[in-house]
Tab-separated table of C-alpha atoms in Angstrom:
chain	number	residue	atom	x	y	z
A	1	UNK	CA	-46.866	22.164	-72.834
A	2	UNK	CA	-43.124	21.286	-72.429
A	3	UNK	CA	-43.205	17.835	-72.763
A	4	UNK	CA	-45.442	18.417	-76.102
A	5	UNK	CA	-42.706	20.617	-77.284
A	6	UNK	CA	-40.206	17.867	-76.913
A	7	UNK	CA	-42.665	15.263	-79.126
A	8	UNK	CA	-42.927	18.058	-81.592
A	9	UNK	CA	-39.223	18.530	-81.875
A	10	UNK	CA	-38.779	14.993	-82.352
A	11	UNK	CA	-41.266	14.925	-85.106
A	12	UNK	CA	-39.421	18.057	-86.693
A	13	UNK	CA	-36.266	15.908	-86.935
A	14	UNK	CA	-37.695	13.175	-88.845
A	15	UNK	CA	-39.744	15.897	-91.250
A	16	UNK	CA	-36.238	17.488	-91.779
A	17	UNK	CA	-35.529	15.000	-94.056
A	18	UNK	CA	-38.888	15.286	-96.047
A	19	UNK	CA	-38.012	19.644	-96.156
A	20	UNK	CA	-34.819	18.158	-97.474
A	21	UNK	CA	-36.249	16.115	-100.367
A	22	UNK	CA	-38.919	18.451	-101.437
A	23	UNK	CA	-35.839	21.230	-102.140
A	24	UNK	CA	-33.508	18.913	-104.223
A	25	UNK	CA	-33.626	20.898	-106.964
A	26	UNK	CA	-32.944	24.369	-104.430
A	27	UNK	CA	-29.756	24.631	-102.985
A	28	UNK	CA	-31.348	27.228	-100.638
A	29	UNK	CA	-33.733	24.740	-99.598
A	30	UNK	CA	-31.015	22.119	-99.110
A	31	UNK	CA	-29.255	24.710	-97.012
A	32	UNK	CA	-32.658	25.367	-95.106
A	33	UNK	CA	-32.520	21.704	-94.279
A	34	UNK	CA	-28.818	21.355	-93.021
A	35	UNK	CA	-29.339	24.564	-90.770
A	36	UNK	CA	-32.656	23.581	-89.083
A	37	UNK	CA	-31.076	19.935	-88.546
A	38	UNK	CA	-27.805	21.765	-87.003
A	39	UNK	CA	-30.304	23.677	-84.879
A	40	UNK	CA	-32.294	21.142	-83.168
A	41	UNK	CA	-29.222	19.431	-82.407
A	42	UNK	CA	-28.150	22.551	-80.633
A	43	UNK	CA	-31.393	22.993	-79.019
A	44	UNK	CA	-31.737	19.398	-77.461
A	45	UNK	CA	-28.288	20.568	-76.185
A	46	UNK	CA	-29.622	23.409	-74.220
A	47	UNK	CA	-27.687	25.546	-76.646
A	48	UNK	CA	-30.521	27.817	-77.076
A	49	UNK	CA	-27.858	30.598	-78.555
A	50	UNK	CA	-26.213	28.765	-80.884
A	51	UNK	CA	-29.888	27.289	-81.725
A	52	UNK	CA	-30.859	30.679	-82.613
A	53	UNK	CA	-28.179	31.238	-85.111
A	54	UNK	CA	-28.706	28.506	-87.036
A	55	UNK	CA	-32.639	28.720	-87.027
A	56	UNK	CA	-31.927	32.034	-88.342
A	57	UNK	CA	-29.924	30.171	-90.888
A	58	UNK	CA	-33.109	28.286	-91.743
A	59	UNK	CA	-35.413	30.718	-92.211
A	60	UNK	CA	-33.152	33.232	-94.072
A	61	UNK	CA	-32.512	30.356	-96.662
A	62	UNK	CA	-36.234	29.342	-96.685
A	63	UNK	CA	-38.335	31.943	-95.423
A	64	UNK	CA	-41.557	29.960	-96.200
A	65	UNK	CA	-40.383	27.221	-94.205
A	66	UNK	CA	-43.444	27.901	-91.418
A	67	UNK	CA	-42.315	25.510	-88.624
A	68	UNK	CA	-38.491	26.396	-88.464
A	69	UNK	CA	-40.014	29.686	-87.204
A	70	UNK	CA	-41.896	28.704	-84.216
A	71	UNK	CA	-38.433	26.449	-82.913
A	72	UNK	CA	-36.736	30.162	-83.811
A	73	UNK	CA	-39.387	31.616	-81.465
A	74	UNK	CA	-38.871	29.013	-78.941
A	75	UNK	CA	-35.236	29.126	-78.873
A	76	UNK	CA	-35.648	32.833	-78.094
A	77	UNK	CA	-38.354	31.844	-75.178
A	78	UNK	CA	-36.307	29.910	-73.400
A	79	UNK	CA	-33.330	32.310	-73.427
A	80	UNK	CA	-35.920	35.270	-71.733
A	81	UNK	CA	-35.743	35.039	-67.912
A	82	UNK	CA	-39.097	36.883	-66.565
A	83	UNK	CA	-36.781	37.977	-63.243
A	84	UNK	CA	-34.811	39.961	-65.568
A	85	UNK	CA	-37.449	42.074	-67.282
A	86	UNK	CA	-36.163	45.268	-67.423
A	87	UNK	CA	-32.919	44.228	-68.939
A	88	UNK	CA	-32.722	45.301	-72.866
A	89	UNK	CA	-30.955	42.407	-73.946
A	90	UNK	CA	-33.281	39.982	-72.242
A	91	UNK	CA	-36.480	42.040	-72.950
A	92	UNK	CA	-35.603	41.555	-76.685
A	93	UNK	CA	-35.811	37.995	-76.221
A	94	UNK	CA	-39.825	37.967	-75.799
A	95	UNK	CA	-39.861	40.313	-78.379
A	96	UNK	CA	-38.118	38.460	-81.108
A	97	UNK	CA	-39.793	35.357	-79.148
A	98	UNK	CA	-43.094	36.515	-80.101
A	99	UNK	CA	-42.437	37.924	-83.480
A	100	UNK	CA	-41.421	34.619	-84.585
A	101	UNK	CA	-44.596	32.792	-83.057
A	102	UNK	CA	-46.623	35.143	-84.922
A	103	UNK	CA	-45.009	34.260	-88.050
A	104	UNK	CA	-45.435	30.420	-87.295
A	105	UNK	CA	-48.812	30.602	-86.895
A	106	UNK	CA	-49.133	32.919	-90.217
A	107	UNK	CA	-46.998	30.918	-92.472
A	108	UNK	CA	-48.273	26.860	-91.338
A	109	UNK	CA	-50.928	25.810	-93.093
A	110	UNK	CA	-51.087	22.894	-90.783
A	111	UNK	CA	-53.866	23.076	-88.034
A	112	UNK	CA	-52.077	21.647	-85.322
A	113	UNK	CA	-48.661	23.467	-86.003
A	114	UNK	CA	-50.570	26.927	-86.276
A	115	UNK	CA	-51.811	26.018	-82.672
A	116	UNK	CA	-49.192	25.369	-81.355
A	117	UNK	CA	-47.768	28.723	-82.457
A	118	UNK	CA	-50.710	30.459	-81.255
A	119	UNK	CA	-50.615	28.763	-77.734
A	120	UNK	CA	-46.945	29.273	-77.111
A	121	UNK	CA	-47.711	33.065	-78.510
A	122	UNK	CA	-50.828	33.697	-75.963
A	123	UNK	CA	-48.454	32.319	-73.388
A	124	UNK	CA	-45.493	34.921	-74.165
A	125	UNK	CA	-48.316	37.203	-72.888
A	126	UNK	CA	-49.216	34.893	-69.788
A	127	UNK	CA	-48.941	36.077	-66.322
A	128	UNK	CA	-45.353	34.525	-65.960
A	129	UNK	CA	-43.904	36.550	-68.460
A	130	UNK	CA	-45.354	39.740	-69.720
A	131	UNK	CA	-48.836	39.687	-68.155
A	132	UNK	CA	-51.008	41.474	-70.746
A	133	UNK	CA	-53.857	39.707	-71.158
A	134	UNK	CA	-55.319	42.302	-73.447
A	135	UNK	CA	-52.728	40.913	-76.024
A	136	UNK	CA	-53.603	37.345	-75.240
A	137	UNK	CA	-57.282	37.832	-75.577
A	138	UNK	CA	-57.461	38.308	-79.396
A	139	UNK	CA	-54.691	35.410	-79.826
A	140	UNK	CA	-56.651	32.796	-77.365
A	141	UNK	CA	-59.912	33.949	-79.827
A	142	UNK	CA	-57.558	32.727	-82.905
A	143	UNK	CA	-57.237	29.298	-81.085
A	144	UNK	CA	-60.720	28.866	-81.001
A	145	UNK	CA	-61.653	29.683	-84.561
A	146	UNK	CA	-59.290	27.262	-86.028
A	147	UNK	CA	-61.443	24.689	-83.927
A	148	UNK	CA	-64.735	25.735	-82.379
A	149	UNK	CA	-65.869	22.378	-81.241
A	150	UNK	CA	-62.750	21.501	-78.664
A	151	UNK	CA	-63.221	22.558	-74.871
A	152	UNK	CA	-59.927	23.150	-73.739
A	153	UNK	CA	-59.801	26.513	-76.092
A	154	UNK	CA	-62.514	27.622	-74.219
A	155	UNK	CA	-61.177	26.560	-70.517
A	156	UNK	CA	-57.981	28.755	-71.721
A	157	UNK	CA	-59.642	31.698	-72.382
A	158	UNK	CA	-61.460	31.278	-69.227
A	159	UNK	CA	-58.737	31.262	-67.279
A	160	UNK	CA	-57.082	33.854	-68.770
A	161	UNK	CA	-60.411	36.005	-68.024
A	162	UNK	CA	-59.921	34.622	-64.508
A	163	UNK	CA	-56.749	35.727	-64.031
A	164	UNK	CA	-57.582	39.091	-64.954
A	165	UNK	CA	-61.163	39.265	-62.470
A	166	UNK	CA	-63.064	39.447	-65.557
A	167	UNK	CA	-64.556	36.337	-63.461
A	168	UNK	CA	-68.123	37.157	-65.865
A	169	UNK	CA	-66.616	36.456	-69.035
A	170	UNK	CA	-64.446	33.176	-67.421
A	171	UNK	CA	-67.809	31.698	-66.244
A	172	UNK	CA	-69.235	32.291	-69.860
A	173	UNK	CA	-66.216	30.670	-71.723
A	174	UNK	CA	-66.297	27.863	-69.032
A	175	UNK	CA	-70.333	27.355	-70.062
A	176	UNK	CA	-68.864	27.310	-73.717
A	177	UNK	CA	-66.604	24.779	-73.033
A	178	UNK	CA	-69.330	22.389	-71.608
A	179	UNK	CA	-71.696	23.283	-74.515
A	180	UNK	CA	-69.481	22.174	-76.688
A	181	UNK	CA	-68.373	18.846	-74.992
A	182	UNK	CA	-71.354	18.001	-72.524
A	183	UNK	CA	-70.400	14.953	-71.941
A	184	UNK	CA	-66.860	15.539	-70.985
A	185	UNK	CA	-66.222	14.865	-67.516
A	186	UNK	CA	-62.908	16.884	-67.103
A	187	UNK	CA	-64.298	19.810	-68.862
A	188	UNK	CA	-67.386	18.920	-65.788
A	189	UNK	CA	-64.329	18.941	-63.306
A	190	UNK	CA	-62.837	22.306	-64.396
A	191	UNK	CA	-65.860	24.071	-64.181
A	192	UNK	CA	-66.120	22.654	-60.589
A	193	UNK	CA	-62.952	24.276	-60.249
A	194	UNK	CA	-63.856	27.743	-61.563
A	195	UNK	CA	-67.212	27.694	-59.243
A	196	UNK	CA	-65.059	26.130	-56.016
A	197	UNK	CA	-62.336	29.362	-56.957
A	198	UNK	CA	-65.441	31.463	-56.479
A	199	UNK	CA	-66.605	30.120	-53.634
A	200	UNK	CA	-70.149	28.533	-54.986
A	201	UNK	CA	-70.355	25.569	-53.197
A	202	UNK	CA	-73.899	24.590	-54.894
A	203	UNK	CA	-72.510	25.227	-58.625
A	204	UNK	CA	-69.173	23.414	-57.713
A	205	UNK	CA	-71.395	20.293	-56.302
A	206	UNK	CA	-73.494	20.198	-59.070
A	207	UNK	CA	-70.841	20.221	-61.725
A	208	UNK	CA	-68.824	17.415	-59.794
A	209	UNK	CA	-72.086	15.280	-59.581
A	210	UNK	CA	-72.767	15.448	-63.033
A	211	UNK	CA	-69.204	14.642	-63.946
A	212	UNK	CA	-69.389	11.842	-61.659
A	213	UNK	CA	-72.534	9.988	-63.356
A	214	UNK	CA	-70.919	10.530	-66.743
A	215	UNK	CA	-68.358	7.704	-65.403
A	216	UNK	CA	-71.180	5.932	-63.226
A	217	UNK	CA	-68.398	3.215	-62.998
A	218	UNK	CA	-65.530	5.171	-62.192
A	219	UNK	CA	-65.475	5.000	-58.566
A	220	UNK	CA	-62.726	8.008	-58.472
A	221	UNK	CA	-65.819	10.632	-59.418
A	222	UNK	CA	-67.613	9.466	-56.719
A	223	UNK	CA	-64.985	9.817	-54.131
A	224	UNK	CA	-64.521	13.288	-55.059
A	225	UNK	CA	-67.986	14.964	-54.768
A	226	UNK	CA	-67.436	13.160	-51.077
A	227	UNK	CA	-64.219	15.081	-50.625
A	228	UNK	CA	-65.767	18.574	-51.377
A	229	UNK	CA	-68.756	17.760	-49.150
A	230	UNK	CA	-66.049	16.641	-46.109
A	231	UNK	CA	-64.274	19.950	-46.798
A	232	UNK	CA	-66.832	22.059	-46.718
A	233	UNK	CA	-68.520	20.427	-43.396
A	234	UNK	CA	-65.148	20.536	-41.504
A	235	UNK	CA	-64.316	23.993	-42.782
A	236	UNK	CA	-67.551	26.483	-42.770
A	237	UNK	CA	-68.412	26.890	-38.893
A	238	UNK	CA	-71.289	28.769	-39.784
A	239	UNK	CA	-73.077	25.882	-41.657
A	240	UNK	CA	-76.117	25.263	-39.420
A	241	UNK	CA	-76.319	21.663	-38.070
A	242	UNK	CA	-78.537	20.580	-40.151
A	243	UNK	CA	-76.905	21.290	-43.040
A	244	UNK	CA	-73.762	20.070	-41.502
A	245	UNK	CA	-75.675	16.503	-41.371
A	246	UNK	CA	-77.593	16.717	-44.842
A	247	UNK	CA	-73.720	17.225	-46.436
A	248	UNK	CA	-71.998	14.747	-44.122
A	249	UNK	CA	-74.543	11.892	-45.230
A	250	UNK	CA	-74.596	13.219	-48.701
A	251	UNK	CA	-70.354	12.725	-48.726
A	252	UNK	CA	-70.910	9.306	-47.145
A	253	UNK	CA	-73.431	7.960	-50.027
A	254	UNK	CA	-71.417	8.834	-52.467
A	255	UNK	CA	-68.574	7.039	-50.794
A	256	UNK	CA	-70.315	4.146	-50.774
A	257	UNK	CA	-71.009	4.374	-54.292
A	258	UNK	CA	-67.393	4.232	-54.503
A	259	UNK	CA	-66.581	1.405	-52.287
A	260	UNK	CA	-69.366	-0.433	-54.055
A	261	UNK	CA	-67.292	-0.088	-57.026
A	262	UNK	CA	-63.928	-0.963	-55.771
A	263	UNK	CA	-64.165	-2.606	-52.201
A	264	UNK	CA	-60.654	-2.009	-51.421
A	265	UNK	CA	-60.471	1.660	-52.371
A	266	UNK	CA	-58.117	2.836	-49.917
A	267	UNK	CA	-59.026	6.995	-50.324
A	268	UNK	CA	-62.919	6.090	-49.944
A	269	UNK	CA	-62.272	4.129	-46.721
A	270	UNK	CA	-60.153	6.702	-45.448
A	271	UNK	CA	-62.758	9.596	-46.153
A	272	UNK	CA	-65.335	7.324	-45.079
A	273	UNK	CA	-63.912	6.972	-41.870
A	274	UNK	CA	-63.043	11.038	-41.340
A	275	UNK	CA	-66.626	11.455	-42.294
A	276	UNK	CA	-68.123	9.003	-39.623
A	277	UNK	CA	-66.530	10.833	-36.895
A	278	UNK	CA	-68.193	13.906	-38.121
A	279	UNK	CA	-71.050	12.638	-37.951
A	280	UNK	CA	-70.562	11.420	-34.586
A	281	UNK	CA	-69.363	14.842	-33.539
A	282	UNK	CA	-73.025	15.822	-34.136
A	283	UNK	CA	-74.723	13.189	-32.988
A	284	UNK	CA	-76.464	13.448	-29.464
A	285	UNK	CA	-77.426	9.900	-28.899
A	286	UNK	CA	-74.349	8.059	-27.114
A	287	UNK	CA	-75.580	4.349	-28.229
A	288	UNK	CA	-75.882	5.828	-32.313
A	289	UNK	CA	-72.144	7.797	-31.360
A	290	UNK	CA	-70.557	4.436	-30.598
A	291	UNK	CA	-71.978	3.046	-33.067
A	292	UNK	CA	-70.752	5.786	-35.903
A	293	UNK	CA	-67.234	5.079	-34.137
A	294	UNK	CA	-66.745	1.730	-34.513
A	295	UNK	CA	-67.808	1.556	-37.722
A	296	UNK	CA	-64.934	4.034	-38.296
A	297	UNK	CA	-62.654	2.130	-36.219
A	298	UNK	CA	-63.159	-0.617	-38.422
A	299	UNK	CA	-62.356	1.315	-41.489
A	300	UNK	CA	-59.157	3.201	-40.275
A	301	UNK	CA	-58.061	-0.470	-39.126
A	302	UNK	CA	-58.167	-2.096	-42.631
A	303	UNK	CA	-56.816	1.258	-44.202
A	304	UNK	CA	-53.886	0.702	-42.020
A	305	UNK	CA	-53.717	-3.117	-42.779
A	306	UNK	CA	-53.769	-2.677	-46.544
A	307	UNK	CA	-51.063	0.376	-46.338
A	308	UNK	CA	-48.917	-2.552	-44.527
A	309	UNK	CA	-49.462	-5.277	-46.446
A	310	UNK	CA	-48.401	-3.035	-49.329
A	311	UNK	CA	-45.168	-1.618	-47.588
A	312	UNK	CA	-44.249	-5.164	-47.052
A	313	UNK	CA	-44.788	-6.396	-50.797
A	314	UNK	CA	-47.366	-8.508	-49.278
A	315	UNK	CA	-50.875	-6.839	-50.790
């Protein structure tokens, strides 16, 4: 969200100049101008004080001016310290922080700035600063009305529900998120995330396949549904040996789907390798154990070759 932030304040600068022009004929507009471009001067500084002052400026010349109130909000943000809650000076920073977000959002008639105000708004309320989700909710619910048809407004209200244990109403905005975007293999991959949180190994397989075979030539997708199944094998004892075996060859097909994509994928070897010996480990035939060895051998020796040819500038 930072680094946004920073684009967006770059792209205020430049649309200084245009506040300018449409205010020739105001000298409080004018004024409006010179103070916002003193401001973000200030702010790229680190000045966030003197920031505020002149934002102030800005607003109090041209109160309609919509996005000179979210920097004002910002400026105030990044002066709050959450480890100082408590303190009345600092505790008026979130305050004025989020009474300036609101405005933002109120006053820009722009989609993308009102947002923007709305996100960094919901966030004053985020469990890093004053954790009340209840004042989030109705704010993350703004988000998605300005635009119903974009995942990641969904996946934030999940996780907000989430972080609260409302873990029935995350798992419904999540299922939102891919209705809206089926085809979307990150919104495929947070989901995974959500169920694997939750401890549903089924649900956080199935979501990983299916994000996987959207990108059937991605080989990365592949790899990771053989990741989870590795984990999982290595890390729940009381997985019956069968299933043990059903998820270890499961984890090595789809590294070979990987490998079959890129030869010299150096993460699919290595898992490929790790999930040999497991297999060994289970195996009771001695001549079929070598066998699974060796093979692995092989692997962990050209994992090791390409990590030195690369070390050396020579692969």
């Amino acid at each position: 969200m930072q680094v946004r932030f920073i684009r967006l304040v770059l792209l205020v600068v430049a649309v200084c100049g245009v506040a300018a022009g449409c205010g020739k004929y105001s000298i409080g507009n004018i004024r409006s101008a010179k103070a916002f471009q003193d401001a973000n001067g200030m702010y790229k500084k680190g000045d966030y004080q003197g920031a505020v002052a002149r934002y102030e400026d800005s607003v109090r010349f041209n109160p309609d001016l919509g996005f000179a109130y979210f920097f004002l909000g910002n400026s105030y943000d990044q002066l709050y310290k959450p480890a100082k809650q408590g303190d009345a000076t600092n505790d008026a920073y979130i305050q004025k922080a989020i009474e300036n977000y609101r405005k933002a959002a109120d006053k820009n008639q722009d989609k993308q700035w009102k947002k923007s105000s709305l996100e960094y708004l919901a966030a004053a309320y985020g469990s890093d600063k004053l954790n009340d989700p209840g004042k989030a909710e109705p704010i993350y619910q703004e988000i998605i009305n300005l635009d119903p048809s974009e995942p990641g407004n969904y996946l934030a209200l999940a996780k907000l529900y989430e972080d609260a244990g409302r873990y029935d109403d995350a798992e419904a905005q999540y299922e939102k998120a891919k209705q809206v975007k089926p085809n979307d293999p990150s919104v495929l991959a947070a989901l995974a995330g959500y169920y694997n949180r939750q401890g549903d190994f089924p649900k956080t397989i199935a979501a990983l396949e299916q994000a996987a075979a959207l990108e059937p030539n991605n080989p990365e997708g592949y790899h990771r549904v053989a990741v989870f199944y590795w984990d999982k094998t290595r890390g729940d004892f009381r997985l019956p040996v069968a299933t043990q075996r059903e998820y270890i060859m499961k984890g090595l097909a789809m590294e070979d789907k990987a490998l079959g994509l890129n030869p010299d994928y150096m993460e699919a070897m290595t898992y490929k390798n790790i999930l040999l010996r497991l297999q060994a480990n289970i195996e009771k035939d001695p001549a079929k154990q070598k066998q699974l060895i060796d093979e692995a051998d092989k692997l962990r020796k050209r994992v090791i070759d390409a990590q030195q040819r690369k070390a050396t500038g020579k692969g």
